[in-house]
Each structure stands twice: as C-alpha cells, then as structure tokens.
Coordinates of C-alpha atoms in Angstrom, one line a residue:
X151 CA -25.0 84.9 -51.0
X152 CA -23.1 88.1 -52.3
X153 CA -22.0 86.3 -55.8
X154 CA -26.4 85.7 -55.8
X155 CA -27.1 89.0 -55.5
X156 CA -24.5 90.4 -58.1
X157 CA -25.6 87.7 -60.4
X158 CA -29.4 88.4 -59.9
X159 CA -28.8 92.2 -60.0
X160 CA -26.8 92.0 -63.3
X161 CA -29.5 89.4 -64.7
X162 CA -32.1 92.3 -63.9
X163 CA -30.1 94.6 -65.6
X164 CA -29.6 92.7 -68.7
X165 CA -33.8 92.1 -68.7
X166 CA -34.4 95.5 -68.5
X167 CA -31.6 96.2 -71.8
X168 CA -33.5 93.6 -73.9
X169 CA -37.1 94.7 -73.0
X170 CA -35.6 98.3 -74.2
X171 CA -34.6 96.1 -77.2
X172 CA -37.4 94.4 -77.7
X173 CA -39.4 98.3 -77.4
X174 CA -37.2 99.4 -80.0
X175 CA -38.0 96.8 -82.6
X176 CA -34.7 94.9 -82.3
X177 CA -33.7 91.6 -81.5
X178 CA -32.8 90.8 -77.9
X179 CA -29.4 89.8 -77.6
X180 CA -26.7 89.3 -74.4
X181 CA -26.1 92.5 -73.0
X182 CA -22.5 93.8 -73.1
X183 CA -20.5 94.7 -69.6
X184 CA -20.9 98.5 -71.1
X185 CA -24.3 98.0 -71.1
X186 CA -24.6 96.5 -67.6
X187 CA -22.7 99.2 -66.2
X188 CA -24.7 102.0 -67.5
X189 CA -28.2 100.1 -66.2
X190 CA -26.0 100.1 -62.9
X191 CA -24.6 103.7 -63.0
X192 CA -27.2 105.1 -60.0
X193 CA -26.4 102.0 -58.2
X194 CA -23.2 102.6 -56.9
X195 CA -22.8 99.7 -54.4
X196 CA -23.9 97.3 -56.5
X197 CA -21.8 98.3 -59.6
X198 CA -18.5 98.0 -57.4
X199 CA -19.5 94.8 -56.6
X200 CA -20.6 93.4 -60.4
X201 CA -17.3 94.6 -61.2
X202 CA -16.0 92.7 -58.2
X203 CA -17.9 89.5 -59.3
X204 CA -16.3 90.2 -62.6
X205 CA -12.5 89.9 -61.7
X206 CA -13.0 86.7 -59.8
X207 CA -14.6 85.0 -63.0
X208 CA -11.7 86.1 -65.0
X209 CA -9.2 85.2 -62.1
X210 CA -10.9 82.7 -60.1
X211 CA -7.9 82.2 -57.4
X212 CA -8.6 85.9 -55.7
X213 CA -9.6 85.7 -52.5
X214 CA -11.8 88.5 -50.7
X215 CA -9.9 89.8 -47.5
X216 CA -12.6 89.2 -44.7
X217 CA -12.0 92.3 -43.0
X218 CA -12.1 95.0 -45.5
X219 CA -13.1 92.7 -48.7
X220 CA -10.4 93.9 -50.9
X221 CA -9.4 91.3 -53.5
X222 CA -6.4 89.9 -53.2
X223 CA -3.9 87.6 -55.0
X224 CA -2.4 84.1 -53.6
X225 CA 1.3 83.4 -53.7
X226 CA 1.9 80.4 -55.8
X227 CA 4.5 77.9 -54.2
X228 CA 7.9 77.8 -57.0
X229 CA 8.2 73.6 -57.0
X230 CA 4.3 72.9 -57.1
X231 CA 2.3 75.9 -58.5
X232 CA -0.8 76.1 -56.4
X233 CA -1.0 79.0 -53.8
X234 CA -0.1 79.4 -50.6
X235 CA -2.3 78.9 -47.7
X236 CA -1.3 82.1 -45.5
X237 CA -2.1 85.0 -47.0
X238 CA -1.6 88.7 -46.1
X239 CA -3.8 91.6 -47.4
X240 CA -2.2 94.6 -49.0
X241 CA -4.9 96.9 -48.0
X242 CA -5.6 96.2 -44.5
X243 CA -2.6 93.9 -43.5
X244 CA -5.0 91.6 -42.3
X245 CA -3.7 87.8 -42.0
X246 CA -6.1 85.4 -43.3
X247 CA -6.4 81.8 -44.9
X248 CA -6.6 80.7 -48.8
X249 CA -8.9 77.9 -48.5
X250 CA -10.5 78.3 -44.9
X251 CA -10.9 82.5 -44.7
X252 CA -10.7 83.3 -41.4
X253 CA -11.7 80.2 -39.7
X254 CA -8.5 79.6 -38.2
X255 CA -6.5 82.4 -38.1
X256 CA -2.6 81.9 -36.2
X257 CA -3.0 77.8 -37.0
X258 CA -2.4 76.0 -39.7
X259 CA -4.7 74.2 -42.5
X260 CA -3.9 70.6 -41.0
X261 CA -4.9 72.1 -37.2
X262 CA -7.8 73.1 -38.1
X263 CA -8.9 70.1 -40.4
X264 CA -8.3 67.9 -37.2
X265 CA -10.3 70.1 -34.7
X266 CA -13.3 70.3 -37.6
X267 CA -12.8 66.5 -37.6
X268 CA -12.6 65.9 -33.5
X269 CA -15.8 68.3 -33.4
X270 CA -17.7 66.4 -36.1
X271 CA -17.0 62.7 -34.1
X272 CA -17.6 64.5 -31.2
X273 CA -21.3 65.6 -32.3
X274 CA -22.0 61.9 -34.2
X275 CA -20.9 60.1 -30.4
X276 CA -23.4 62.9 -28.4
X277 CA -26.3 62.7 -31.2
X278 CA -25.7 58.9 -32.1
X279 CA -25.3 59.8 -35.9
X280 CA -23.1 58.2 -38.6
X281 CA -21.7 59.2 -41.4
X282 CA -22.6 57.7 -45.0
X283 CA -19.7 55.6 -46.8
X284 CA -20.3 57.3 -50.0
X285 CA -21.6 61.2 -49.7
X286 CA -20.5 61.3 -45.9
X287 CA -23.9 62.7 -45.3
X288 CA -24.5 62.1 -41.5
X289 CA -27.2 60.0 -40.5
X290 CA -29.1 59.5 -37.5
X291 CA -30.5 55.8 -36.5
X292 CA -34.2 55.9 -34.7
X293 CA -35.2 53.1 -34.9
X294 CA -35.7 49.8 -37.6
X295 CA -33.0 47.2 -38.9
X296 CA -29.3 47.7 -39.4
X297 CA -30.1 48.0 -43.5
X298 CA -29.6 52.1 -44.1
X299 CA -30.1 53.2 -47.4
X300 CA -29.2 57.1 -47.7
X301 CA -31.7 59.8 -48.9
X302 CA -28.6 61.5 -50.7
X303 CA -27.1 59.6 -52.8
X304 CA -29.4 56.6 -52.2
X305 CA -26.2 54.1 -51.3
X306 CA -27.3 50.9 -49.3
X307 CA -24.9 50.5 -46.0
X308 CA -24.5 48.7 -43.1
X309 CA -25.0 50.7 -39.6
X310 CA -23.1 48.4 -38.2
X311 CA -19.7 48.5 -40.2
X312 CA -20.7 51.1 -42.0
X313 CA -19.1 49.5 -45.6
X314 CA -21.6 49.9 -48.4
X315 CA -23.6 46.2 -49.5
X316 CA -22.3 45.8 -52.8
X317 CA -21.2 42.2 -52.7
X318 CA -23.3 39.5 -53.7
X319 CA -23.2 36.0 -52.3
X320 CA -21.5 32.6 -54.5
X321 CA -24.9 32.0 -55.7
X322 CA -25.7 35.3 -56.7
X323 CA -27.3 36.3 -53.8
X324 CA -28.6 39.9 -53.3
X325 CA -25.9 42.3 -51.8
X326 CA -28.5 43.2 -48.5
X327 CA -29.3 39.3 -47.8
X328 CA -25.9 37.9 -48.2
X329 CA -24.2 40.3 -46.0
X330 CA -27.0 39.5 -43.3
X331 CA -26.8 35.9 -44.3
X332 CA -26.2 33.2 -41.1
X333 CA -24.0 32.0 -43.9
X334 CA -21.5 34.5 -44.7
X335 CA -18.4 33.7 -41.5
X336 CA -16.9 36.9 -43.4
X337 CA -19.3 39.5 -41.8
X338 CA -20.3 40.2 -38.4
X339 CA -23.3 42.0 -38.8
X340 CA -26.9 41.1 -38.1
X341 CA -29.7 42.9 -39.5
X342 CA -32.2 43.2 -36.7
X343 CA -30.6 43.7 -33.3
X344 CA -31.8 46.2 -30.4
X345 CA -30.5 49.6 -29.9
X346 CA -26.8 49.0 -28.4
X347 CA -27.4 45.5 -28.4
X348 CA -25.5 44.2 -30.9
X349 CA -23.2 41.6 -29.8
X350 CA -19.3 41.6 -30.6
X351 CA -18.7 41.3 -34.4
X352 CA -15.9 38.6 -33.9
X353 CA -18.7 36.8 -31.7
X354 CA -21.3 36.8 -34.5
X355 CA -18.6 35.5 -36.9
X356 CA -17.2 32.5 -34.5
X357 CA -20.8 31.5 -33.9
X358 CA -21.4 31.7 -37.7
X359 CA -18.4 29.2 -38.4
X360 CA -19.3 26.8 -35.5
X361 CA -22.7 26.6 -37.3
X362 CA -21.2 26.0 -41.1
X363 CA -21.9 22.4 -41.8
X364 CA -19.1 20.5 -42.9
X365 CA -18.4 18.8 -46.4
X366 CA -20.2 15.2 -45.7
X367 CA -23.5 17.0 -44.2
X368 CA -23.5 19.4 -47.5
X369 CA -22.8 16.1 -49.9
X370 CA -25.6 14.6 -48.2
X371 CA -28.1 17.6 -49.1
X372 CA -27.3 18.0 -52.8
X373 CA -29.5 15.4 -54.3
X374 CA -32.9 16.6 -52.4
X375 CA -31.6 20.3 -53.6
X376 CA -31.1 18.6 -57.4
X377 CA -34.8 17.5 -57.4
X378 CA -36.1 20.3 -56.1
X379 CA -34.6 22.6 -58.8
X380 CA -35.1 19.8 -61.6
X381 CA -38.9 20.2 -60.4
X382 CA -39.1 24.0 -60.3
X383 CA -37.6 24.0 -64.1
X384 CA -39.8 21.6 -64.9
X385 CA -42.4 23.5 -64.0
X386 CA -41.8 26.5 -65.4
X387 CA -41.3 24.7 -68.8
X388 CA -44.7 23.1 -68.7
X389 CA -46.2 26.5 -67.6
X390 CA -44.7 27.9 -70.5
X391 CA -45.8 25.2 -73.1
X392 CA -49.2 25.4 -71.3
X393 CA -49.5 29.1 -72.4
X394 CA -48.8 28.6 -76.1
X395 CA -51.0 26.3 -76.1
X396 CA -53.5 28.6 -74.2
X397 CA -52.9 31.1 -76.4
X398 CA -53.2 29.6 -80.0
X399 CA -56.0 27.8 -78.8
X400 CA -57.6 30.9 -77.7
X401 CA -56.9 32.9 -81.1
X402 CA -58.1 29.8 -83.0
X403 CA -61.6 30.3 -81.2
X404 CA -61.7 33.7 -81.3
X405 CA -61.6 33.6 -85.0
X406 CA -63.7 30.7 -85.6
X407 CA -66.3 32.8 -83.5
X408 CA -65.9 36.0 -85.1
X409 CA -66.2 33.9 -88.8
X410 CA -69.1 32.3 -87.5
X411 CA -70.6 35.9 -86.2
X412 CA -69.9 37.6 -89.7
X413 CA -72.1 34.7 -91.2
X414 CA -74.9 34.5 -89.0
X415 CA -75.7 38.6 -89.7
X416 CA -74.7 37.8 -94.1
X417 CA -77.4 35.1 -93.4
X418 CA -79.6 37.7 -92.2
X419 CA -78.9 40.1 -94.9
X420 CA -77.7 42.3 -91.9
X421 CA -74.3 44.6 -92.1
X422 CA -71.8 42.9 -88.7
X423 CA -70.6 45.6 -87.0
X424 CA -67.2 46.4 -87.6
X425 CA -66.2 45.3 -84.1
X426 CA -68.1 42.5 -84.2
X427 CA -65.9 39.7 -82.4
X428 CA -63.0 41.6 -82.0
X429 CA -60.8 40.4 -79.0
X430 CA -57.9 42.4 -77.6
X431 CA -54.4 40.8 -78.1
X432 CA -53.3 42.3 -74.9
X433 CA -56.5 40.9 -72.7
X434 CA -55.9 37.5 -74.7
X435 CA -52.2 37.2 -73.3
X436 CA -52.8 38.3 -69.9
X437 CA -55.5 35.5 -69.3
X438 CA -54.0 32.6 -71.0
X439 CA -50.5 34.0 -69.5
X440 CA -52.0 33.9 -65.5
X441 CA -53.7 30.7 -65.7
X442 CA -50.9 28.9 -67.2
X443 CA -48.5 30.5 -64.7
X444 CA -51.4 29.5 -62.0
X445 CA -51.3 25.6 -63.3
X446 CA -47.0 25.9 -63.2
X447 CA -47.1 27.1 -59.7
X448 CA -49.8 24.3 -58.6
X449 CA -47.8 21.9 -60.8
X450 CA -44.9 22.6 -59.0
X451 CA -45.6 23.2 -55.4
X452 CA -47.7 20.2 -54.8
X453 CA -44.5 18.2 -55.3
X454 CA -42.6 20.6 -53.9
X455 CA -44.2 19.8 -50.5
X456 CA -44.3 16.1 -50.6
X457 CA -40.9 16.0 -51.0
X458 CA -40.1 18.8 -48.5
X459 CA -42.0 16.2 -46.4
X460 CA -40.5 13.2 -46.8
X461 CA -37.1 15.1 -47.1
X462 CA -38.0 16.1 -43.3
X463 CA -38.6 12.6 -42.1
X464 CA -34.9 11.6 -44.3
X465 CA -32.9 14.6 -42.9
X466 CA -34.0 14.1 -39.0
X467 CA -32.8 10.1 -39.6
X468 CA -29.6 11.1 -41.3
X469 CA -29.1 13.5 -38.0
X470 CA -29.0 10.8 -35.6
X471 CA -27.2 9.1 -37.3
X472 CA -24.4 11.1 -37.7
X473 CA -25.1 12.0 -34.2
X474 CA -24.7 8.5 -33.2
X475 CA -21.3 7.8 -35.5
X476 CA -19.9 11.2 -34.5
X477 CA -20.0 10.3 -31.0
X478 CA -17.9 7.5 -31.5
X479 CA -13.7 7.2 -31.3
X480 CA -13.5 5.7 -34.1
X481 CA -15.4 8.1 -36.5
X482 CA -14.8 11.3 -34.1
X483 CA -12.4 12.4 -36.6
X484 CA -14.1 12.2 -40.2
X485 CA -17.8 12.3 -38.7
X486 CA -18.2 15.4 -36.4
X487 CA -21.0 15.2 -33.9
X488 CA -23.8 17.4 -35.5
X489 CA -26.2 20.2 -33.7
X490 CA -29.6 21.4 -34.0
X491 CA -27.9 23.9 -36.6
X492 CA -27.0 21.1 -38.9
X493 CA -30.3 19.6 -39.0
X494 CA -31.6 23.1 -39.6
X495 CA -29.5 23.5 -42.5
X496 CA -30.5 19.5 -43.5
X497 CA -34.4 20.2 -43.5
X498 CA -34.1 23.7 -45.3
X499 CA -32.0 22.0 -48.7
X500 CA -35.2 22.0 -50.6
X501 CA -35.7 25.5 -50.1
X502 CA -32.5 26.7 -50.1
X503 CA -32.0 25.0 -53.6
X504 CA -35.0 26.9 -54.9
X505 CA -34.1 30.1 -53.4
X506 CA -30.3 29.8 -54.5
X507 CA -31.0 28.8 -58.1
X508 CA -33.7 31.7 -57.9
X509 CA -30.8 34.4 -56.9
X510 CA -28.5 33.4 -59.6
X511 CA -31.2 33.5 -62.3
X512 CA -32.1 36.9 -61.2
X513 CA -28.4 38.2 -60.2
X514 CA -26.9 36.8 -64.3
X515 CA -30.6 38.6 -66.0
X516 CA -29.4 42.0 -64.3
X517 CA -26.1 41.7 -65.5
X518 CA -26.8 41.0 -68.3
X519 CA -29.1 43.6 -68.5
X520 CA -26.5 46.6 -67.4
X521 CA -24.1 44.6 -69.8
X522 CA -26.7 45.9 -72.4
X523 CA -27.3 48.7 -71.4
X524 CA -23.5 49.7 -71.0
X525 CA -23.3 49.0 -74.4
X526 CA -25.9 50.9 -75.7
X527 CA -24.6 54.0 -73.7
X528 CA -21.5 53.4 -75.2
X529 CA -22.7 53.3 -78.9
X530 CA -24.9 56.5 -78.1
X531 CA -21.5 58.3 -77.2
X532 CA -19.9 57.2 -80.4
X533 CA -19.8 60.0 -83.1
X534 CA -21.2 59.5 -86.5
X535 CA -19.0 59.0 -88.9
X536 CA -21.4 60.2 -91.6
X537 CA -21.3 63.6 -92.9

C-alpha cells in the first residue's frame, strides 16, 4: 500500500510537470527525478518516501525494518549468494526476518512455514474447504457432484483425490467421464455421492474390477459393436452425399428460376430488378445442410434400434448361457459364472461402440487441432529473416 501511494504521488507529480509543459508550448516528456523532487519539495513526507521507493528499485534486496522503517541491507551467505534470513537493523537494533518481516520473530523460516501450514489444514478441516491442485486457491464444496472446476485458474479437479482430470480414457474418452467411468479399476472416485458419503476409495475400485467383464464376454460383444459403428459411418456418408446433392440441385433451380424470372420481365419489355431471384449462399447451405443431416440421423437410428433390439434378446441368451456353463466343474475355470453386471455391459455394446468411436473422433480432431495451432504459434514467434 505504501509503494501505491509513492508511485501514485510521483505519477501526480510528473502530470502536473507535463501539463506545465504542455502550458509552455513544449512537448511532454518523462519527468526527471530533479523534477519530481522539486514538484515534491513542500511535501516533506512524501519526498522521503519517493526517495525511499527509489533505492529499493535500484537495490531491490533492502528490506524496511518494521519498527523504525530504516532500510536495510541483507547479509549474503559466502557458498550460495542469496541473503540471510535473520537480519538485524543498524538503526534501531531491532531483529527481524528477510522474507517473513516480523511474522516470526525468535523462530526460524522452516517453524514458521509449518505453523502457517498446520493453521491453514487446520481452517480447511473446521470450514470443509480444499485446496486447488494447480493455484492452491482454497475451495469450499456446498453442494453438487464431485467434478470442481476452479474460478482461478479454471483447472478441472477431483474433490475427492483432489488430482487434476487430465487423462483421457483408451478410446479417447473425455478426461471428466473416464475418471468417473465404472470402467476405469484405476480410480476410486465417483462423481455423484452425498456429503461424507463417499465410500472407501479401494472399495469403489475392488467393486469396479469384480464388475470388469472378462476376455470371452468382451469377444462376444465386438461384432454387435462393429455393426453399429459400420452403420453410424454409413450414415454419416450418405448424409453427406445427400447434401451435395441437395445442394447442387438447389443452386441448379435457383438459377434456372432466376433465368426464367429475367425473361419473363425482357418479355414484358420490363427492367428485372437487380435482386430479382437472388438466393443467399449461406441460407442455401444451412437448409440443404439440416435436412440431409435430418435424413442421416433417421437413416441411421431406425437401424440403430432394431438392432439394439434384437442385440437385447441375443445378449440376455448368451447370459444364461454362460451362466449355465460357468456353473459347471468342468468349464468353472475358462467360463466364469457371469452377473447382472455382465449382462449390463452385454446389452449396452451397441451404444458403447457408438459412443467410444464418437470419443476418439472428437479426442484425435482436438489434437489435431492444438497440433495446428502449436504450430502456428510457433511460426508467429519465428523472426523474419527479411530485411
């Protein structure tokens, strides 16, 4: 607050020297520390401390004494160079620290960082606050899922573990869901769980592994997942073919209407109008663009569901009869006995195919998009050669 008002009174000063400047006919330029001082002559206190403000900018390791505020100078250690921590005024003989001031006077640097630190986790247990993985900003829970997101440095972390989501799934799954995900055994956080309720983190992750399926339940999902991403490509290709054709049909017609328009009013012996038939590009795209994406998304969810349907009726059979062969001694060993949570994960293949081949689509476009745009920040910061 002191260093504010020297630099606020000296930036008054120097206003005042240029409007006198500017009075006289000449150019404004900086004022000089001459020229300062003489704006500051009547104010003695505020000149001392200008001067003050001036001597730590040219030496910025002085240190104000906190009792009488007489600068003084650290003592540098001989094997490392930076100063000590105790220091001693000349003035006043006042004791007093280089980094803390007089926050801890008779203790050391280390004593006092450990009681600041015992205080601060003392204040996050009483108030139920956390600190942020990344600014250390503390944060205070009130309610909503376990997802934080900091108004700081906006960094997305876990209130749980507190670790910052910055891992994405195998299949490019976003950060947030994976580390959520029923199918991540690595983490032991859940996203929505009451207020001191969430159970044991070792407890989430045993359940998690006891639900994995094995390898012949996952085999047995991958060709319903195949079809249902074959069918989603396929449909996005015939939405797209559907739009060119939209669309050159669309401009085709528009011209053969405006041509048509033109020689209607010639036949007349009337001047068209200039924007006679004139159809926006933009408004062309848009509506051959949404009803082809319309006609992809009928074209694909219609199959989409039959075969989610049927996949249902297959999936509940292939349950029992694993159940059935898993319950046996002689396949106990290469056909475990499957739960509700493996035909769970049997009727959800369709969708989780879609969804997974979604995320990766997405997750390799961003990279590629901050691959781009790393490089282009890199060839902005690369000097001209030119003259």
């Amino acid at each position: 607050g002191r260093r504010r008002g020297i630099g606020a009174a000296a930036a008054a000063a120097a206003a005042a020297i240029a409007a006198s400047q500017r009075e006289a006919g000449r150019e404004a330029a900086l004022a000089t520390q001459e020229e300062v001082e003489r704006c500051l002559a009547n104010d003695t206190e505020t000149l001392e401390r200008y001067r003050r403000f001036l001597k730590t900018k040219v030496d910025p390791s002085l240190r104000e004494c906190p009792d009488c505020q007489c600068l003084c100078a650290p003592v540098l250690d001989a094997q490392s160079g930076r100063p000590e921590p105790s220091m001693e005024c000349p003035a006043c003989g006042s004791c007093f620290c280089y980094y803390h001031a007089a926050a801890h006077r008779g203790g050391s640097c280390e004593e006092y960082e450990m009681r600041l630190a015992a205080e601060t986790r003392g204040i996050s247990d009483s108030f139920g606050t956390k600190d942020c993985p990344r600014c250390s900003r503390q944060t205070m829970k009130s309610g909503g899922c376990n997802h934080m997101t900091c108004q700081v440095c906006r960094c997305e972390w876990c209130w749980i573990c507190n670790e910052q989501l910055t891992i994405r799934g195998p299949h490019g799954e976003g950060p947030v869901y994976w580390h959520y995900s029923e199918e991540n055994v690595d983490s032991g956080c859940q996203q929505f769980a009451d207020a001191g309720a969430h159970p044991d983190a070792e407890e989430v992750r045993l359940r998690r592994r006891d639900r994995t399926p094995g390898p012949l339940i996952k085999r047995l999902s991958l060709p319903v997942g195949a079809i249902s991403v074959a069918l989603l490509a396929l449909s996005a290709i015939l939405a797209l073919a559907l739009w060119l054709i939209l669309y050159f049909v669309s401009c085709t017609l528009a011209g053969v209407l405006r041509l048509a328009a033109r020689g209607a009013y010639r036949a007349r012996r009337a001047e068209p109008p200039e924007t006679l038939g004139e159809v926006s590009t933009q408004r062309l795209v848009k509506s051959t663009l949404y009803f082809a994406v319309t006609l992809g998304m009928v074209a694909f969810l219609v199959p989409f569901a039959v075969l989610t349907l049927a996949w249902d009726v297959v999936a509940v059979i292939l349950w029992l009869i694993l159940g059935i062969f898993g319950r046996l001694p002689l396949f106990r060993r290469c056909v475990p006995a499957p739960s509700r949570h493996h035909l769970r994960f049997l009727i959800s293949a369709p969708l989780r195919a879609v969804h997974r081949f979604g995320s990766t689509l997405l997750a390799h476009l961003a990279d590629g998009r901050a691959a781009n745009a790393g490089r282009v920040g890199a060839q902005d910061e690369t000097p001209w050669a030119g003259a």
